[in-house]
Each structure stands twice: as C-alpha cells, then as structure tokens.
Amino acid sequence: MKRKSQIANFFRALWAVVWKDLSAEWRSRELLTAMLVFALLVILIFNFALELDARARASVTSGVLWVTFAFAGTLGLNRSMATEKDRGCLDGLLLAPVDRSAIYFGKAIGNLVFMFVVEVIVLPIYSVLYNINLFRPGLLLVILLGSIGYVAVGTLLSTMAVQARTRDILLPILLFPLVVPIMIAAVKASGGFLQDLPWIEVSTWINLLIVYDVIFVAVAFMLFDFVVEE
Amino acid sequence: MLFHPATFAPQLRCNRRMITVRKLVKRFGPKTVLRGLDFEVESGEFVALLGPNGAGKTTFLRILASLSRPAMGEVQIAGFFLPGQASSVRRRLGVVSHLPLLYGDLTAEENLRFYGRMYAVPDLPPRITEVLEMVGLAARRRDLVRTFSRGMQQRLAIGRAVLHDPDVMLFDEPHTGLDQDASVMLDTVLQEVAARGRTVVMTSHDLARTADLASRFDVLSRGKIVASVQRDDMESTNNLLAFYRQAVEEA
C-alpha cells in the first residue's frame, strides 16, 4: 500500500513539473521562439552555403539536421534551467517532499516536448528548402531515440551548469563531448535511412542509440540527487 | 479558517523540542562557515537569528531546509534526522527566502496549485483560496506573478510556504528589498503565521523589525551561536541593539 502511494506521489510530482513547464512556456513562448529562430537560421545558412546535387544532399542532410537539433537543443536546455535558478525556483522544487528523480524526469520530459516541437517545425521546412523527403518512419525513429538521449544527459548537465556563473558557456563544453556517441550514431543512422541502405547496415547504429539512451537515462536517474545537493 | 482540517494538529505543536542541532560543521572548500554550532528550538517558539554578514545564517538555514549537507554534526527536526530522513523533514517545513521561489509566467493561483501538487495537499482548490485570502491576494489570483510588486511576491511566497500547513517555518531575510509599507504588511502576515503555534526561525539584519516579532533572539557569529536571550527576559526590546552589539564584540 505504501509502495503504491509512493509511486502515485512520484508520478503526481513528475506531471506537476511537466504541467508547470508547459504552462509557463505557453504564456511566454521565450524558449520555443529562441530555439526555432536559431534552428531555422542554421538550416537557411547551410542551404545557401552548400550548393548540392541530389546525391550529395542525401549524404549531408543527416549532419546538417543533427547539428541544428543539437545547437537549438542546447539553447533550450540552458533557458529551461535558467528559469528555475533565476527566482530561486530550483530551491522550491528541491524543498518538496518528493523523490528528486521525479523532478529530473519532469524537467527532462518538458525539454523533450520542446525539442520535438522544434523538430516537427524544422523537418517540413528543411524538406522544402533541400527538396528531400524527410518523412520516413526510420528517420523519425532515429530522431526520437537521438532526442531522448540528448535530452537525458542535457537535462542532468544543465542542472549542474546552472549553478555556475558561466552557465551559458559551461553547458555546451560539458554536453558536446558526452553526446558525441549519440550524435555519431544518430547521423550515421539518419544517413543510412536517407540513402535507403539495407536495415542490417543501419540496425547497428539504432542499437547503439538504444543502449546509450538506456545508459544515460539510468545514470541521470542515479546522479541527479547528488548533482543538486550542496 | 487558516489551517486545513485534515492536517491541522495543534496538539503536536506544543511542549516538545522541534529543532535540535548538535556540533554542526559546514565547510566550503578550505573555508569553515559553521564551527560546531549547537541550537535548540521548542515547539511554538519564534526565534530570530541575528548576526553580521558572513556569519553563516543563510548557510545554517539551508542546512535546516535540507538544501545543503553538513560536513559534520547532527540535525533533528520534528523528530526526523537530516539528511537521512530529509523527505519527512521537508513535509513539515515551510521556507521563505529573499528570493520568491515563484514562477513569473504562472498566475498566483497556478503557482500555488503547482506547489500544492508537489506537496500532495488534499482538497487543493479551497486551500488555495484560503491561503490567497490570508496573504491578501485573493483579488489578484489570476494575475501573472511577474506583474506583482516585490511586496506582493513576498506575501505570495509566504502563502506558498504555508500551503501544506507546515509545523516549522524558516524565513531567510524576508524583508530584503521591501519598502516600509510592504514590510509592515509582511509583518502582519508573519505574526499571523506565528500566532497559529508554528515554530519559526527567522534570520534578519533588521533588529527593530525583529524585536516586535520574535520570542527569542540568538546571535550567530563566526559560525557559532554566541548569545541567546528570551524576549520575556529583556526589560525592553530597546535593549536588543545593545545585547546584539555586545554579543558580536565578545565573539
């Protein structure tokens, strides 16, 4: 009975954090606007910088896409945690009598929703600009898995970085080396689907993405309590 | 009615030790901020923690609030130990700092609803109404917190802290940045909070303001409690400044 109540408390707190992040963003639209403008500028600049034929387009698309998602994602992760820190709200969250991993998962789900919104808007625009069909089930699966891994580790590191005065610089410095395996796997898998490679050649990268997602989510779950404590 | 009927238990709020701290040490790198601090508070007491800048008041309050882990020593609140039983302690604590701990892009009501869910407050909607009336913000319940003045934000911060009806309230310099009128209004709310039998620990620089509120005055200097006096033992609260100066000088 006590166990059931603990689980119910966990999910209630998790949902409360997600609801709070989405409601606040719905009002201000600060975070999504910044992420979207940045993402669209990146793909626009790449579009003019790279004069590509159809074959070259398929090979560079995955790289351009993931660079766009990674940079826009960093912007969102930084802003999402800065909102908690600026008015002392992170302390407010930590004072609540809930399992702190519920706070982590709540923040991570909120960040993932913001990342998905940006991706849903960027993909069709990219398709039109580069004249390439990105709506392939395999590619969408890679975007889902890559985003989960990126946000899992990014939410943990942004919680660490936000405690420092140099948080804007610190997050990318901490985050990018750690997400290199996710980025490589995501770029390779996306490229494979765009070039219509057989499943056997792509599946290795998909498996790698799944393994990294599981590892990063588990590590973040275990470390969050230590990261937030003074 | 200020307290939620399901959680109001006045019999728990009298005649027992609420906070016990023994030989508390806190270090930040090579710097030792708290040096074997001992501190006790009975249930229902209102203790003002006075001290110069850098004495360790905020650090001490953050340890009591379970936001910071001590290097050594024992902390017990409402019968639960920190950090081992932190979740049980947090359930019984309400904390107000000089930062509001509120979300500017949510309304007053939404902020309280969010914290109510985090604390699993039963019958939340009527409790939110009750708390907003207590802090005098019922008419502004649907306004965004970022449109509030500093004084209104601080009153809502107190509302947030009492929402789950805690036994112990910790106030860290709650008057910081408030003008005279807002401070007077905040004092009224503080007096109401204390009058309900809650145990209160408040840090402050403002001796005149504190003198009217607290039932005991402790002076924290160089990481230790160096002096303590009951309000009833003072001939007049006008003597508080002299008491404070003497305690700090002797430390």
mmCIF file with all atom_site columns, C-alpha atoms in Angstrom, chain A residues 12-13 16-17 19-20 23-24 27-28 84 87-89 91-98 100 229-230, chain B residues 26 62 65-69 87 90-91 95 101-103 105-106 110 114-115 117-120 144 153:
data_model
loop_
_atom_site.group_PDB
_atom_site.id
_atom_site.type_symbol
_atom_site.label_atom_id
_atom_site.label_alt_id
_atom_site.label_comp_id
_atom_site.label_asym_id
_atom_site.label_entity_id
_atom_site.label_seq_id
_atom_site.pdbx_PDB_ins_code
_atom_site.Cartn_x
_atom_site.Cartn_y
_atom_site.Cartn_z
_atom_site.occupancy
_atom_site.B_iso_or_equiv
_atom_site.pdbx_formal_charge
_atom_site.auth_seq_id
_atom_site.auth_comp_id
_atom_site.auth_asym_id
_atom_site.auth_atom_id
_atom_site.pdbx_PDB_model_num
ATOM 1  C CA . ARG A 1 12  ? 1.955  13.273 -9.495  1.00 0.00 ? 12  ARG A CA 1
ATOM 2  C CA . ALA A 1 13  ? 5.141  15.286 -8.870  1.00 0.00 ? 13  ALA A CA 1
ATOM 3  C CA . ALA A 1 16  ? 3.205  18.693 -11.919 1.00 0.00 ? 16  ALA A CA 1
ATOM 4  C CA . VAL A 1 17  ? 6.686  19.679 -13.144 1.00 0.00 ? 17  VAL A CA 1
ATOM 5  C CA . TRP A 1 19  ? 2.499  20.870 -16.481 1.00 0.00 ? 19  TRP A CA 1
ATOM 6  C CA . LYS A 1 20  ? 4.308  23.813 -14.899 1.00 0.00 ? 20  LYS A CA 1
ATOM 7  C CA . SER A 1 23  ? 2.063  26.232 -18.941 1.00 0.00 ? 23  SER A CA 1
ATOM 8  C CA . ALA A 1 24  ? 4.847  28.771 -18.340 1.00 0.00 ? 24  ALA A CA 1
ATOM 9  C CA . ARG A 1 27  ? 2.482  32.022 -21.780 1.00 0.00 ? 27  ARG A CA 1
ATOM 10 C CA . SER A 1 28  ? 5.938  33.360 -22.538 1.00 0.00 ? 28  SER A CA 1
ATOM 11 C CA . GLU A 1 84  ? 14.429 27.623 -12.345 1.00 0.00 ? 84  GLU A CA 1
ATOM 12 C CA . ARG A 1 87  ? 13.947 33.299 -8.933  1.00 0.00 ? 87  ARG A CA 1
ATOM 13 C CA . GLY A 1 88  ? 15.236 30.539 -6.674  1.00 0.00 ? 88  GLY A CA 1
ATOM 14 C CA . CYS A 1 89  ? 12.600 28.144 -8.034  1.00 0.00 ? 89  CYS A CA 1
ATOM 15 C CA . ASP A 1 91  ? 15.226 25.514 -4.326  1.00 0.00 ? 91  ASP A CA 1
ATOM 16 C CA . GLY A 1 92  ? 11.423 25.492 -4.314  1.00 0.00 ? 92  GLY A CA 1
ATOM 17 C CA . LEU A 1 93  ? 11.447 22.236 -6.273  1.00 0.00 ? 93  LEU A CA 1
ATOM 18 C CA . LEU A 1 94  ? 14.120 20.681 -4.063  1.00 0.00 ? 94  LEU A CA 1
ATOM 19 C CA . LEU A 1 95  ? 12.211 21.613 -0.904  1.00 0.00 ? 95  LEU A CA 1
ATOM 20 C CA . ALA A 1 96  ? 9.239  19.498 -1.972  1.00 0.00 ? 96  ALA A CA 1
ATOM 21 C CA . PRO A 1 97  ? 8.913  16.130 -0.204  1.00 0.00 ? 97  PRO A CA 1
ATOM 22 C CA . VAL A 1 98  ? 9.157  14.111 -3.404  1.00 0.00 ? 98  VAL A CA 1
ATOM 23 C CA . ARG A 1 100 ? 14.107 14.095 -6.668  1.00 0.00 ? 100 ARG A CA 1
ATOM 24 C CA . GLU A 1 229 ? 22.860 18.943 -3.404  1.00 0.00 ? 229 GLU A CA 1
ATOM 25 C CA . GLU A 1 230 ? 25.308 21.484 -1.974  1.00 0.00 ? 230 GLU A CA 1
ATOM 26 C CA . LYS B 2 26  ? 29.879 23.177 7.347   1.00 0.00 ? 26  LYS B CA 1
ATOM 27 C CA . ARG B 2 62  ? 19.851 25.998 4.122   1.00 0.00 ? 62  ARG B CA 1
ATOM 28 C CA . ALA B 2 65  ? 15.914 23.227 4.999   1.00 0.00 ? 65  ALA B CA 1
ATOM 29 C CA . SER B 2 66  ? 17.771 20.116 3.746   1.00 0.00 ? 66  SER B CA 1
ATOM 30 C CA . LEU B 2 67  ? 19.137 22.079 0.779   1.00 0.00 ? 67  LEU B CA 1
ATOM 31 C CA . SER B 2 68  ? 22.721 21.749 1.971   1.00 0.00 ? 68  SER B CA 1
ATOM 32 C CA . ARG B 2 69  ? 24.517 18.796 3.550   1.00 0.00 ? 69  ARG B CA 1
ATOM 33 C CA . SER B 2 87  ? 11.706 13.767 2.805   1.00 0.00 ? 87  SER B CA 1
ATOM 34 C CA . ARG B 2 90  ? 10.597 18.603 4.068   1.00 0.00 ? 90  ARG B CA 1
ATOM 35 C CA . ARG B 2 91  ? 6.965  17.645 4.513   1.00 0.00 ? 91  ARG B CA 1
ATOM 36 C CA . VAL B 2 95  ? 10.705 28.006 3.708   1.00 0.00 ? 95  VAL B CA 1
ATOM 37 C CA . LEU B 2 101 ? 10.657 30.806 -5.362  1.00 0.00 ? 101 LEU B CA 1
ATOM 38 C CA . LEU B 2 102 ? 7.733  31.575 -7.653  1.00 0.00 ? 102 LEU B CA 1
ATOM 39 C CA . TYR B 2 103 ? 7.293  31.315 -11.420 1.00 0.00 ? 103 TYR B CA 1
ATOM 40 C CA . ASP B 2 105 ? 4.932  33.249 -16.086 1.00 0.00 ? 105 ASP B CA 1
ATOM 41 C CA . LEU B 2 106 ? 2.324  31.485 -13.922 1.00 0.00 ? 106 LEU B CA 1
ATOM 42 C CA . GLU B 2 110 ? -1.216 28.410 -10.722 1.00 0.00 ? 110 GLU B CA 1
ATOM 43 C CA . PHE B 2 114 ? 1.820  23.612 -8.664  1.00 0.00 ? 114 PHE B CA 1
ATOM 44 C CA . TYR B 2 115 ? 3.324  23.614 -5.170  1.00 0.00 ? 115 TYR B CA 1
ATOM 45 C CA . ARG B 2 117 ? 0.558  19.129 -6.137  1.00 0.00 ? 117 ARG B CA 1
ATOM 46 C CA . MET B 2 118 ? 4.227  18.781 -5.208  1.00 0.00 ? 118 MET B CA 1
ATOM 47 C CA . TYR B 2 119 ? 3.265  18.597 -1.513  1.00 0.00 ? 119 TYR B CA 1
ATOM 48 C CA . ALA B 2 120 ? 0.187  16.419 -2.163  1.00 0.00 ? 120 ALA B CA 1
ATOM 49 C CA . LEU B 2 144 ? 0.804  36.671 -13.558 1.00 0.00 ? 144 LEU B CA 1
ATOM 50 C CA . GLN B 2 153 ? 5.546  38.442 -4.376  1.00 0.00 ? 153 GLN B CA 1
#
